[in-house]
Amino acid sequence: MPGIRIAIDRGGTFTDCVGNPGTGKLEDDVIIKLLSVDPQNYDDAPLEGIRRLLERFTGKEFPRGQPLDTSEIESIRMGTTVATNALLERKGEKCALIATKGFRDCLVIGNQSRPKIFDLAIHKPDVLYQTVVEIDERVTLEDYAEHPERETTDVTTANDPDLVRGLSGEAVRILQRPDEAEIRESLKKLYEEGYRSIAVCLMHSYTFPNHEALVGDIAKEIGFTHISLSSELMPMIKLIPRATSATADAYLTPEIRRYIDGFSKGFEGGLGSESVKNSEGSKGARCEFMQSDGGLVDVSKFSGLRAILSGPAGGVVGYALTSYDPETKTPVIGFDMGGTSTDVSRYGAGRYEHVFETTTAGVTIQSPQLDINTVAAGGGSRLFWKNGLFVVGPKSAGAHPGPACYRKGGPLTVTDANLFLGRLLPEFFPRIFGKNEDEALDEAASRKLFEELTEIINQELGKHMSPDEVAHGFIKIANETMTRPIRSLTEAKGYDTSQHRLATFGGAGGQHAVAIAESLGISQILVHRYSSVLSAYGMALADVVHETQEPSSVIFGEEQKTGLVERMEKLKGKAGASLQDQGFSQKDIVFEEYLNMRYRGTESALMIVKPTDSEFEDEENAYGHAFVRQHEQEFGFTLPDRDILVDDIRVRGIGKSNIEMEKSVDQQLKEIHQKEVDLAKKDFVKSIYFEGGRVETPVFRLEKLAIGDRIKGPAMLADGTQTIVVTPGAIALVLHTHVVINIGDHHNVGPKKLGTDKVDPIMLSIFAHRFMAIAEQMGRALQKTSVSTNVKERLDYSCALFDADGGLVANAPHLPVHLGSMSTCVRTQAEIWKGKLKRGDVLVSNHPEFGGTHLPDITVITPAFNGDEIIFYVASRAHHADIGGILPGSMPPNSRELFQEGAAIKSEKLVSEGRFNEKRMTELLLEEPAQYPGCSGTRCLADNINDLKAQVAANQKGINLISTLIGDYGEDVVQHYMVAIQKNAEQSVRALLKNVYKRFEGHDLEAVDYMDDGSPIRLKIEIDPENGEAIFDFEGTGPEVYGNTNAPEAVTYSAIIYCLRCLISEEIPLNQGCLKPIHVKIPKNSFLSPSEGAAVVGGNVLTSQRITDVVLKAFQACAASQGDCNNLTFGYGGQVEGKGHVKGFGYYETIAGGSGAGPHWDGTSGVHTHMTNTRITDAEVFERRYPVILREFSIREGSRGLGEYEGGDGVIRDIEFRVPVQVSILSERRIYHPYGMAGGTDAECGLNLWMRKVRDPKDGMKKFRTINMGGKNTAPMKPGERIIVCTPGGGGYGKPSDRQGKKTREHDPTHSWKGGSLASRIYQQETN
């Protein structure tokens, strides 16, 4: 006889328990919902839930505080937020990181980008460890991927003890073997300081784990109780995510073990597969925990790293197994709306979609996790009226004080809007509010606040909106906020949202589901009967999973197949053994086999599951065919001439739960006998607001409805745990397992009728979201379809949307330096080609005189037509790693003329009526630059062409999305709101300027700062307080220079728009309107308005930073940041004298520094500031792709400015070259210090050193000589020589003497991932 089965999801607020007496039937289930924290009544919610279920099923009494009898329990399955909460609240175990020498600060620097580009007070997530120990050990990879001849080393014939084969098959060179005695001494010291948990992450340990294993063995001997080795947890390339993962595991697992030990003590026979085998004493119960990947694991094997999405993963499993039908194969989008956030995910093809790098609570983790996107919009999201726009979230009211209606004096939230509109029924909501926790939701509190807010909005706008319209407006904005990630989750992967069903669950999902589905074009919604406890129910249905994985680096082809098959079988053996150990028989175990594959020269690997026998005729190459198909679907292109590499081999062993499933929705729909509901079944009628006004709406109790009842909207269906809103025109149908809502076709016929005589503030807010979402999706499309490291990894690109005149409408927050400058380019090109463009034409330009910034930034512009008329433009700008010129990387530090910097394209058709003009682009990029003396054409033409095609594809994505928008609303309405959104930004800037005028009591603002060559940038700002306008006058700025720090005028506009946005410090649309009140005067022939042939490569990356420093200095906003991008390039090849065109490579990176302190904040160390925010290539990927050894990448202690608030420190980046290369550095702030403010001291200047090998004339021995390269230089470096870039710090703010006793450098650890635009919030997840 099967025993009692219990599944529990311990959430932040409630703990949900689903119990079954062993029959497996839905009708026999018992559901219990209790508070997760209720110390007056019980210590542990899951234990209390199990106690209550046992009492219900057995009829016996189980007193609190006594161990529970497990003899009648078959299994307990749990999801828990213990790990997530410890991460969010930073309350994990005290731990230490053991790192390779030179990398102690690798996690402080991370990928060097800042979370929110417009925050002058930069906050990066805090690291999880308390201290770091560096180990003097080092290995590197012998070969490099960018080798033009693809040479590889055969370890077997090398006869070199320091050359070994790594687990991935790559040749590994041991540069420094670790000293055991030194390691022992360092670890003993840690142990004596009270550390018991350590994380170990050494360079390249994914393929060579020996040194990590040695550290682990010594730590075990010393007595450390928890040791996280990165090579065991996740043997995948990339140092930073692997180190973060190991640290997260060391930080969280001890916390989880403590929780599990305490939990297990509550049971007589113990828990887990071992306890079931007990021959003596009480028999234990199986106990499994849900992991982030959607699989269960035995309680003894549950770890912190895999626990982070434990709760949400249960929900995905729940809807996947109850809403997806393997017969009809209709994919499902999961929509889980809770109190503070909403989780969206997708399930199709009968398999879970996993990602291997995600960011949770500011921590980037490398581990298989379900692809769940979290949006900061839930029932508790706060509602604001800001700058003429309706804003929802990301701030949340939390559980305390909670929404206004919770009777604790809370603010207005989405929950209040639903309650006020009648969509939330107090009659069905638990009476747990008020002083004695026995009162209902407070409708009066919500009404009062909405009436007050409506009055403010009407006063500002001169309108007569009703509180109903205002509340409904906020609901519409909340829905728009939630549909954005759903669109990107599906469309960015090549799926059509309208071909899905929407499965909604979570407490608040039913109130928004119909509106969300309508917006996405989805026609059917599924609401499971257990939708409010679906995470717990999902755990009851889930399978036990054991994953194993190994790195690889082989080319997918005939000779490797046998090796891959052997390794796959070995991994299957490991996974199978682990599952058998947990009590599964061989017949209940199945395997999913995966290869992680990518094209050579790209970093976008795809995890390919083994295709079924029937999928491809050519079974031998089935993986290869599946990879090509998925690459085409997800990225929109294939690279047939490139090798396919296998990066990892993965096996997912699944122990089947064999729980009998109910009939699928589709089966029930076929068999059901539908009938109109008897209106007598309604509980009562309520006045509920829908689009257009209030409607008397019947309310039905779900439990009173019979299977087959059809309920026409408007209607409300509710029980004690959920409320489902059925809007007018929709029809709900009651099944045995679900409520199915069908949305009528009339919702999507023709454009929605909106007037263009006035601006509706609600629609303005929605269009702000939609325009920005288009630019963001273009950015994701460009990143996905591009090939080069610059675009794909470093994210050096921007995408934007423009009106018919070339005015900026929306620019996704990618790179600040592109913000205003792209508009100049689009306007110029629109003027040149007026009346000459046809449908299918695409333009390309990069020339500074034509709106370009510097030549590597190539802009691709696509017009969108209605008939013969251009109605708008979309454009994308990407940094190309090489476009020719005098040096590899096309960022020459010593250029004097524009032609020396590479291909200069004034205005060309890249595509003519749909045909890509590759021949002309080859002439422009390869042949024309090589005709100038000492110059070469591009050194990587294939990458240029592929990235240009990616830019064309991204633009097409934008055009398709706007066409959809025009289909929804009509062209006149879209054009009307394109103008209105610019007007909105203009008003925000005018308000800012009026406030600044008051702050400075009418004085003009002035500032001056200098480039390292002494050229001044002078600025005087005169503000007109009446109209909120300002003149930015750069009179007195230095003349054009015979060098490359000249900046085209477009760069100054970018710097101004960026500074204004930072100073407003609110989410406002970024568009042409920001510059409307600004009049800029730049003296002709100054270095901010140079002549046509002037060199400009440094203007974009150096002068732009100084302009920003000057503007912020004039506003007295903060001390100077590093004021530099530290542009480093190296490579070889191209046009070589006497040899013609030589194959080679070029590499380009920008390096972080310190940020400036401000009136109430310390600066941040090792971060990109102001006009750039590109990422740095991961250290291991860097060494795999290029012939280099990264000797050090650390914080440059003491380089910051001092003050009441201190600046941030710069960094030290030390690179050794293994082959002869040309190395160039283009940098600033090597002479003039980053300034302090208000008595704060200046920061240290930067320094660029060349460790050069020279022969000593005395003894003839080769020695290193340290040579200062200055700020801008180039040198041919030999193997073994190094460049050491020491970047500037940020200036201090306030007198240093005022710092004493201040608790500075302490801030809310959640600041850097809470808040910000939706884009910045989910950006890191989506870009991996």
GROMACS .gro file of C-alpha atoms in nm, residues 734-1082:
model
  349
  734VAL     CA    1  -1.455   2.464  -1.619
  735LEU     CA    2  -1.263   2.134  -1.663
  736HIS     CA    3  -1.177   1.868  -1.406
  737THR     CA    4  -0.822   2.006  -1.363
  738HIS     CA    5  -0.832   2.357  -1.509
  739VAL     CA    6  -1.033   2.664  -1.586
  740VAL     CA    7  -0.975   2.740  -1.956
  741ILE     CA    8  -1.033   3.099  -2.074
  742ASN     CA    9  -1.082   3.154  -2.446
  743ILE     CA   10  -1.034   3.506  -2.575
  744GLY     CA   11  -1.267   3.612  -2.857
  745ASP     CA   12  -1.128   3.720  -3.196
  746HIS     CA   13  -1.294   4.061  -3.173
  747HIS     CA   14  -1.013   4.175  -2.942
  748ASN     CA   15  -0.757   4.184  -3.221
  749VAL     CA   16  -0.948   4.313  -3.524
  750GLY     CA   17  -0.795   4.630  -3.673
  751PRO     CA   18  -0.607   4.909  -3.497
  752LYS     CA   19  -0.726   5.025  -3.155
  753LYS     CA   20  -0.906   5.359  -3.199
  754LEU     CA   21  -0.719   5.637  -3.020
  755GLY     CA   22  -0.747   6.009  -3.082
  756THR     CA   23  -0.452   6.218  -3.203
  757ASP     CA   24  -0.596   6.554  -3.095
  758LYS     CA   25  -0.464   6.515  -2.739
  759VAL     CA   26  -0.209   6.309  -2.543
  760ASP     CA   27  -0.347   6.039  -2.314
  761PRO     CA   28  -0.096   6.010  -2.025
  762ILE     CA   29  -0.171   5.637  -1.986
  763MET     CA   30  -0.105   5.567  -2.354
  764LEU     CA   31   0.203   5.789  -2.339
  765SER     CA   32   0.342   5.565  -2.062
  766ILE     CA   33   0.255   5.253  -2.263
  767PHE     CA   34   0.422   5.390  -2.579
  768ALA     CA   35   0.731   5.483  -2.372
  769HIS     CA   36   0.752   5.113  -2.277
  770ARG     CA   37   0.684   4.990  -2.629
  771PHE     CA   38   0.937   5.221  -2.800
  772MET     CA   39   1.206   5.130  -2.548
  773ALA     CA   40   1.122   4.759  -2.578
  774ILE     CA   41   1.175   4.783  -2.955
  775ALA     CA   42   1.523   4.935  -2.910
  776GLU     CA   43   1.607   4.673  -2.646
  777GLN     CA   44   1.493   4.384  -2.865
  778MET     CA   45   1.699   4.523  -3.154
  779GLY     CA   46   1.997   4.519  -2.916
  780ARG     CA   47   1.936   4.159  -2.818
  781ALA     CA   48   1.896   4.060  -3.184
  782LEU     CA   49   2.226   4.232  -3.269
  783GLN     CA   50   2.409   4.066  -2.982
  784LYS     CA   51   2.273   3.726  -3.076
  785THR     CA   52   2.334   3.747  -3.451
  786SER     CA   53   2.680   3.907  -3.436
  787VAL     CA   54   3.002   3.711  -3.454
  788SER     CA   55   3.274   3.935  -3.306
  789THR     CA   56   3.380   3.939  -2.940
  790ASN     CA   57   3.330   4.317  -2.937
  791VAL     CA   58   2.957   4.296  -2.993
  792LYS     CA   59   2.872   3.956  -2.848
  793GLU     CA   60   3.085   3.961  -2.531
  794ARG     CA   61   3.184   4.324  -2.466
  795LEU     CA   62   2.842   4.460  -2.573
  796ASP     CA   63   2.998   4.755  -2.757
  797TYR     CA   64   2.691   4.858  -2.955
  798SER     CA   65   2.370   5.064  -2.943
  799CYS     CA   66   2.031   5.045  -3.115
  800ALA     CA   67   1.775   5.319  -3.153
  801LEU     CA   68   1.451   5.428  -3.315
  802PHE     CA   69   1.406   5.764  -3.496
  803ASP     CA   70   1.118   5.963  -3.639
  804ALA     CA   71   1.086   6.052  -4.008
  805ASP     CA   72   1.315   6.357  -3.960
  806GLY     CA   73   1.587   6.155  -3.786
  807GLY     CA   74   1.493   6.276  -3.436
  808LEU     CA   75   1.573   6.020  -3.163
  809VAL     CA   76   1.256   5.853  -3.024
  810ALA     CA   77   1.405   5.574  -2.808
  811ASN     CA   78   1.760   5.460  -2.742
  812ALA     CA   79   1.808   5.145  -2.533
  813PRO     CA   80   2.052   5.218  -2.249
  814HIS     CA   81   2.347   5.043  -2.411
  815LEU     CA   82   2.641   5.288  -2.443
  816PRO     CA   83   2.608   5.653  -2.333
  817VAL     CA   84   2.859   5.777  -2.594
  818HIS     CA   85   2.615   5.674  -2.868
  819LEU     CA   86   2.313   5.845  -2.710
  820GLY     CA   87   2.283   6.175  -2.895
  821SER     CA   88   2.534   6.116  -3.171
  822MET     CA   89   2.337   5.858  -3.370
  823SER     CA   90   2.063   6.111  -3.435
  824THR     CA   91   2.311   6.344  -3.609
  825CYS     CA   92   2.411   6.056  -3.834
  826VAL     CA   93   2.052   5.954  -3.919
  827ARG     CA   94   1.951   6.315  -3.991
  828THR     CA   95   2.249   6.368  -4.219
  829GLN     CA   96   2.185   6.048  -4.416
  830ALA     CA   97   1.810   6.121  -4.439
  831GLU     CA   98   1.893   6.458  -4.596
  832ILE     CA   99   2.145   6.310  -4.845
  833TRP     CA  100   1.910   6.036  -4.966
  834LYS     CA  101   1.585   6.234  -4.957
  835GLY     CA  102   1.348   6.096  -5.223
  836LYS     CA  103   1.603   5.837  -5.346
  837LEU     CA  104   1.545   5.544  -5.111
  838LYS     CA  105   1.331   5.241  -5.186
  839ARG     CA  106   1.185   4.965  -4.972
  840GLY     CA  107   1.462   4.717  -4.885
  841ASP     CA  108   1.743   4.978  -4.894
  842VAL     CA  109   1.984   5.000  -4.601
  843LEU     CA  110   2.248   5.274  -4.552
  844VAL     CA  111   2.591   5.256  -4.389
  845SER     CA  112   2.820   5.535  -4.264
  846ASN     CA  113   3.096   5.597  -4.011
  847HIS     CA  114   3.253   5.928  -4.124
  848PRO     CA  115   3.280   6.195  -3.850
  849GLU     CA  116   3.160   6.469  -4.086
  850PHE     CA  117   2.843   6.269  -4.149
  851GLY     CA  118   2.741   6.215  -3.787
  852GLY     CA  119   2.994   5.945  -3.699
  853THR     CA  120   3.201   5.948  -3.380
  854HIS     CA  121   3.511   5.746  -3.462
  855LEU     CA  122   3.566   5.512  -3.755
  856PRO     CA  123   3.540   5.169  -3.580
  857ASP     CA  124   3.180   5.261  -3.484
  858ILE     CA  125   2.986   5.177  -3.800
  859THR     CA  126   2.623   5.288  -3.819
  860VAL     CA  127   2.365   5.094  -4.022
  861ILE     CA  128   2.038   5.278  -4.096
  862THR     CA  129   1.714   5.127  -4.229
  863PRO     CA  130   1.415   5.338  -4.339
  864ALA     CA  131   1.061   5.208  -4.286
  865PHE     CA  132   0.802   5.288  -4.551
  866ASN     CA  133   0.431   5.330  -4.573
  867GLY     CA  134   0.366   5.329  -4.948
  868ASP     CA  135   0.642   5.551  -5.089
  869GLU     CA  136   0.676   5.762  -4.777
  870ILE     CA  137   0.940   5.707  -4.507
  871ILE     CA  138   0.760   5.706  -4.172
  872PHE     CA  139   1.055   5.634  -3.938
  873TYR     CA  140   1.413   5.501  -3.925
  874VAL     CA  141   1.588   5.242  -3.712
  875ALA     CA  142   1.965   5.233  -3.668
  876SER     CA  143   2.231   5.024  -3.499
  877ARG     CA  144   2.589   5.124  -3.427
  878ALA     CA  145   2.855   4.865  -3.346
  879HIS     CA  146   3.226   4.885  -3.273
  880HIS     CA  147   3.416   4.674  -3.529
  881ALA     CA  148   3.741   4.529  -3.395
  882ASP     CA  149   3.938   4.624  -3.706
  883ILE     CA  150   3.861   4.839  -4.010
  884GLY     CA  151   4.219   4.884  -4.135
  885GLY     CA  152   4.452   5.181  -4.086
  886ILE     CA  153   4.809   5.196  -3.963
  887LEU     CA  154   4.774   4.954  -3.670
  888PRO     CA  155   4.583   4.634  -3.578
  889GLY     CA  156   4.267   4.712  -3.383
  890SER     CA  157   4.213   5.041  -3.571
  891MET     CA  158   4.262   5.246  -3.252
  892PRO     CA  159   4.610   5.392  -3.330
  893PRO     CA  160   4.744   5.609  -3.048
  894ASN     CA  161   4.963   5.809  -3.287
  895SER     CA  162   4.730   5.885  -3.580
  896ARG     CA  163   4.749   6.239  -3.721
  897GLU     CA  164   4.513   6.213  -4.018
  898LEU     CA  165   4.175   6.043  -4.054
  899PHE     CA  166   4.295   5.801  -4.326
  900GLN     CA  167   4.541   5.645  -4.078
  901GLU     CA  168   4.246   5.523  -3.867
  902GLY     CA  169   4.095   5.293  -4.131
  903ALA     CA  170   3.799   5.283  -4.368
  904ALA     CA  171   3.599   5.609  -4.377
  905ILE     CA  172   3.251   5.557  -4.523
  906LYS     CA  173   3.060   5.880  -4.589
  907SER     CA  174   2.733   5.746  -4.723
  908GLU     CA  175   2.675   5.416  -4.902
  909LYS     CA  176   2.397   5.171  -4.966
  910LEU     CA  177   2.481   4.855  -4.772
  911VAL     CA  178   2.169   4.681  -4.905
  912SER     CA  179   1.991   4.775  -5.229
  913GLU     CA  180   1.628   4.662  -5.248
  914GLY     CA  181   1.706   4.359  -5.033
  915ARG     CA  182   2.045   4.265  -5.189
  916PHE     CA  183   2.350   4.285  -4.958
  917ASN     CA  184   2.630   4.465  -5.142
  918GLU     CA  185   2.927   4.254  -5.026
  919LYS     CA  186   3.148   4.351  -5.322
  920ARG     CA  187   3.125   4.725  -5.243
  921MET     CA  188   3.179   4.666  -4.869
  922THR     CA  189   3.493   4.463  -4.946
  923GLU     CA  190   3.624   4.754  -5.157
  924LEU     CA  191   3.547   5.004  -4.880
  925LEU     CA  192   3.686   4.800  -4.591
  926LEU     CA  193   3.971   4.600  -4.745
  927GLU     CA  194   4.095   4.767  -5.063
  928GLU     CA  195   4.050   5.145  -5.024
  929PRO     CA  196   4.222   5.187  -4.683
  930ALA     CA  197   4.526   4.991  -4.811
  931GLN     CA  198   4.590   5.254  -5.082
  932TYR     CA  199   4.714   5.509  -4.827
  933PRO     CA  200   5.084   5.510  -4.724
  934GLY     CA  201   5.163   5.278  -4.431
  935CYS     CA  202   4.801   5.162  -4.407
  936SER     CA  203   4.630   4.826  -4.433
  937GLY     CA  204   4.274   4.722  -4.508
  938THR     CA  205   4.071   4.544  -4.242
  939ARG     CA  206   4.243   4.249  -4.078
  940CYS     CA  207   3.917   4.058  -4.020
  941LEU     CA  208   3.688   4.116  -4.318
  942ALA     CA  209   3.472   3.808  -4.247
  943ASP     CA  210   3.385   3.939  -3.898
  944ASN     CA  211   3.308   4.286  -4.041
  945ILE     CA  212   3.071   4.141  -4.301
  946ASN     CA  213   2.901   3.911  -4.050
  947ASP     CA  214   2.855   4.192  -3.798
  948LEU     CA  215   2.716   4.426  -4.067
  949LYS     CA  216   2.466   4.153  -4.161
  950ALA     CA  217   2.378   4.123  -3.790
  951GLN     CA  218   2.317   4.500  -3.777
  952VAL     CA  219   2.089   4.474  -4.082
  953ALA     CA  220   1.900   4.187  -3.911
  954ALA     CA  221   1.867   4.387  -3.586
  955ASN     CA  222   1.726   4.683  -3.781
  956GLN     CA  223   1.478   4.455  -3.956
  957LYS     CA  224   1.370   4.328  -3.613
  958GLY     CA  225   1.298   4.688  -3.514
  959ILE     CA  226   1.098   4.754  -3.830
  960ASN     CA  227   0.891   4.438  -3.781
  961LEU     CA  228   0.814   4.536  -3.421
  962ILE     CA  229   0.707   4.889  -3.515
  963SER     CA  230   0.496   4.749  -3.799
  964THR     CA  231   0.318   4.536  -3.535
  965LEU     CA  232   0.270   4.850  -3.323
  966ILE     CA  233   0.124   5.036  -3.622
  967GLY     CA  234  -0.100   4.733  -3.688
  968ASP     CA  235  -0.223   4.759  -3.327
  969TYR     CA  236  -0.282   5.136  -3.310
  970GLY     CA  237  -0.259   5.286  -3.660
  971GLU     CA  238   0.023   5.492  -3.812
  972ASP     CA  239  -0.119   5.833  -3.716
  973VAL     CA  240  -0.139   5.733  -3.347
  974VAL     CA  241   0.216   5.591  -3.340
  975GLN     CA  242   0.350   5.909  -3.508
  976HIS     CA  243   0.150   6.123  -3.263
  977TYR     CA  244   0.308   5.947  -2.962
  978MET     CA  245   0.656   5.957  -3.118
  979VAL     CA  246   0.624   6.338  -3.100
  980ALA     CA  247   0.457   6.329  -2.754
  981ILE     CA  248   0.732   6.118  -2.597
  982GLN     CA  249   0.995   6.369  -2.715
  983LYS     CA  250   0.787   6.651  -2.567
  984ASN     CA  251   0.772   6.462  -2.236
  985ALA     CA  252   1.153   6.434  -2.215
  986GLU     CA  253   1.184   6.803  -2.309
  987GLN     CA  254   0.959   6.903  -2.016
  988SER     CA  255   1.171   6.695  -1.774
  989VAL     CA  256   1.490   6.874  -1.885
  990ARG     CA  257   1.323   7.217  -1.863
  991ALA     CA  258   1.215   7.136  -1.504
  992LEU     CA  259   1.572   7.029  -1.418
  993LEU     CA  260   1.721   7.353  -1.553
  994LYS     CA  261   1.474   7.565  -1.353
  995ASN     CA  262   1.574   7.379  -1.034
  996VAL     CA  263   1.945   7.420  -1.108
  997TYR     CA  264   1.894   7.794  -1.157
  998LYS     CA  265   1.738   7.816  -0.810
  999ARG     CA  266   2.014   7.603  -0.652
 1000PHE     CA  267   2.290   7.827  -0.789
 1001GLU     CA  268   2.091   8.144  -0.714
 1002GLY     CA  269   2.099   8.260  -1.073
 1003HIS     CA  270   2.477   8.244  -1.120
 1004ASP     CA  271   2.615   8.113  -1.447
 1005LEU     CA  272   2.785   7.775  -1.421
 1006GLU     CA  273   3.146   7.757  -1.538
 1007ALA     CA  274   3.416   7.492  -1.554
 1008VAL     CA  275   3.741   7.410  -1.730
 1009ASP     CA  276   3.950   7.094  -1.749
 1010TYR     CA  277   4.244   6.988  -1.964
 1011MET     CA  278   4.347   6.706  -2.192
 1012ASP     CA  279   4.692   6.563  -2.125
 1013ASP     CA  280   4.835   6.769  -2.414
 1014GLY     CA  281   4.719   7.085  -2.234
 1015SER     CA  282   4.419   7.152  -2.459
 1016PRO     CA  283   4.148   7.318  -2.248
 1017ILE     CA  284   3.775   7.242  -2.261
 1018ARG     CA  285   3.595   7.551  -2.129
 1019LEU     CA  286   3.224   7.560  -2.061
 1020LYS     CA  287   2.986   7.832  -1.951
 1021ILE     CA  288   2.620   7.745  -1.893
 1022GLU     CA  289   2.364   8.027  -1.895
 1023ILE     CA  290   2.016   7.926  -1.780
 1024ASP     CA  291   1.691   8.103  -1.874
 1025PRO     CA  292   1.474   8.032  -1.566
 1026GLU     CA  293   1.150   8.148  -1.733
 1027ASN     CA  294   1.154   7.893  -2.016
 1028GLY     CA  295   1.381   7.632  -1.861
 1029GLU     CA  296   1.638   7.667  -2.141
 1030ALA     CA  297   2.016   7.679  -2.131
 1031ILE     CA  298   2.308   7.779  -2.350
 1032PHE     CA  299   2.610   7.549  -2.326
 1033ASP     CA  300   2.891   7.768  -2.457
 1034PHE     CA  301   3.232   7.605  -2.519
 1035GLU     CA  302   3.403   7.933  -2.618
 1036GLY     CA  303   3.771   7.925  -2.516
 1037THR     CA  304   3.813   7.553  -2.592
 1038GLY     CA  305   4.149   7.465  -2.752
 1039PRO     CA  306   4.207   7.450  -3.130
 1040GLU     CA  307   4.202   7.132  -3.343
 1041VAL     CA  308   4.502   6.915  -3.250
 1042TYR     CA  309   4.755   6.742  -3.471
 1043GLY     CA  310   4.667   6.417  -3.302
 1044ASN     CA  311   4.356   6.206  -3.255
 1045THR     CA  312   4.172   6.358  -2.958
 1046ASN     CA  313   3.960   6.574  -3.188
 1047ALA     CA  314   3.592   6.500  -3.124
 1048PRO     CA  315   3.317   6.543  -3.385
 1049GLU     CA  316   3.034   6.771  -3.263
 1050ALA     CA  317   2.802   6.471  -3.222
 1051VAL     CA  318   3.020   6.353  -2.929
 1052THR     CA  319   2.954   6.673  -2.732
 1053TYR     CA  320   2.579   6.628  -2.779
 1054SER     CA  321   2.607   6.271  -2.646
 1055ALA     CA  322   2.798   6.389  -2.338
 1056ILE     CA  323   2.539   6.659  -2.264
 1057ILE     CA  324   2.237   6.429  -2.302
 1058TYR     CA  325   2.409   6.171  -2.075
 1059CYS     CA  326   2.488   6.427  -1.803
 1060LEU     CA  327   2.135   6.570  -1.807
 1061ARG     CA  328   1.988   6.221  -1.771
 1062CYS     CA  329   2.220   6.149  -1.473
 1063LEU     CA  330   2.124   6.477  -1.305
 1064ILE     CA  331   1.749   6.416  -1.346
 1065SER     CA  332   1.807   6.079  -1.171
 1066GLU     CA  333   1.459   5.957  -1.271
 1067GLU     CA  334   1.351   5.713  -1.540
 1068ILE     CA  335   1.275   5.945  -1.831
 1069PRO     CA  336   1.260   5.854  -2.199
 1070LEU     CA  337   1.595   5.920  -2.368
 1071ASN     CA  338   1.528   6.103  -2.691
 1072GLN     CA  339   1.569   6.418  -2.899
 1073GLY     CA  340   1.343   6.607  -2.660
 1074CYS     CA  341   1.622   6.611  -2.398
 1075LEU     CA  342   1.822   6.845  -2.624
 1076LYS     CA  343   1.531   7.070  -2.728
 1077PRO     CA  344   1.584   7.323  -2.443
 1078ILE     CA  345   1.963   7.313  -2.489
 1079HIS     CA  346   2.150   7.544  -2.728
 1080VAL     CA  347   2.508   7.434  -2.779
 1081LYS     CA  348   2.779   7.670  -2.904
 1082ILE     CA  349   3.100   7.500  -3.017
   0.00000   0.00000   0.00000
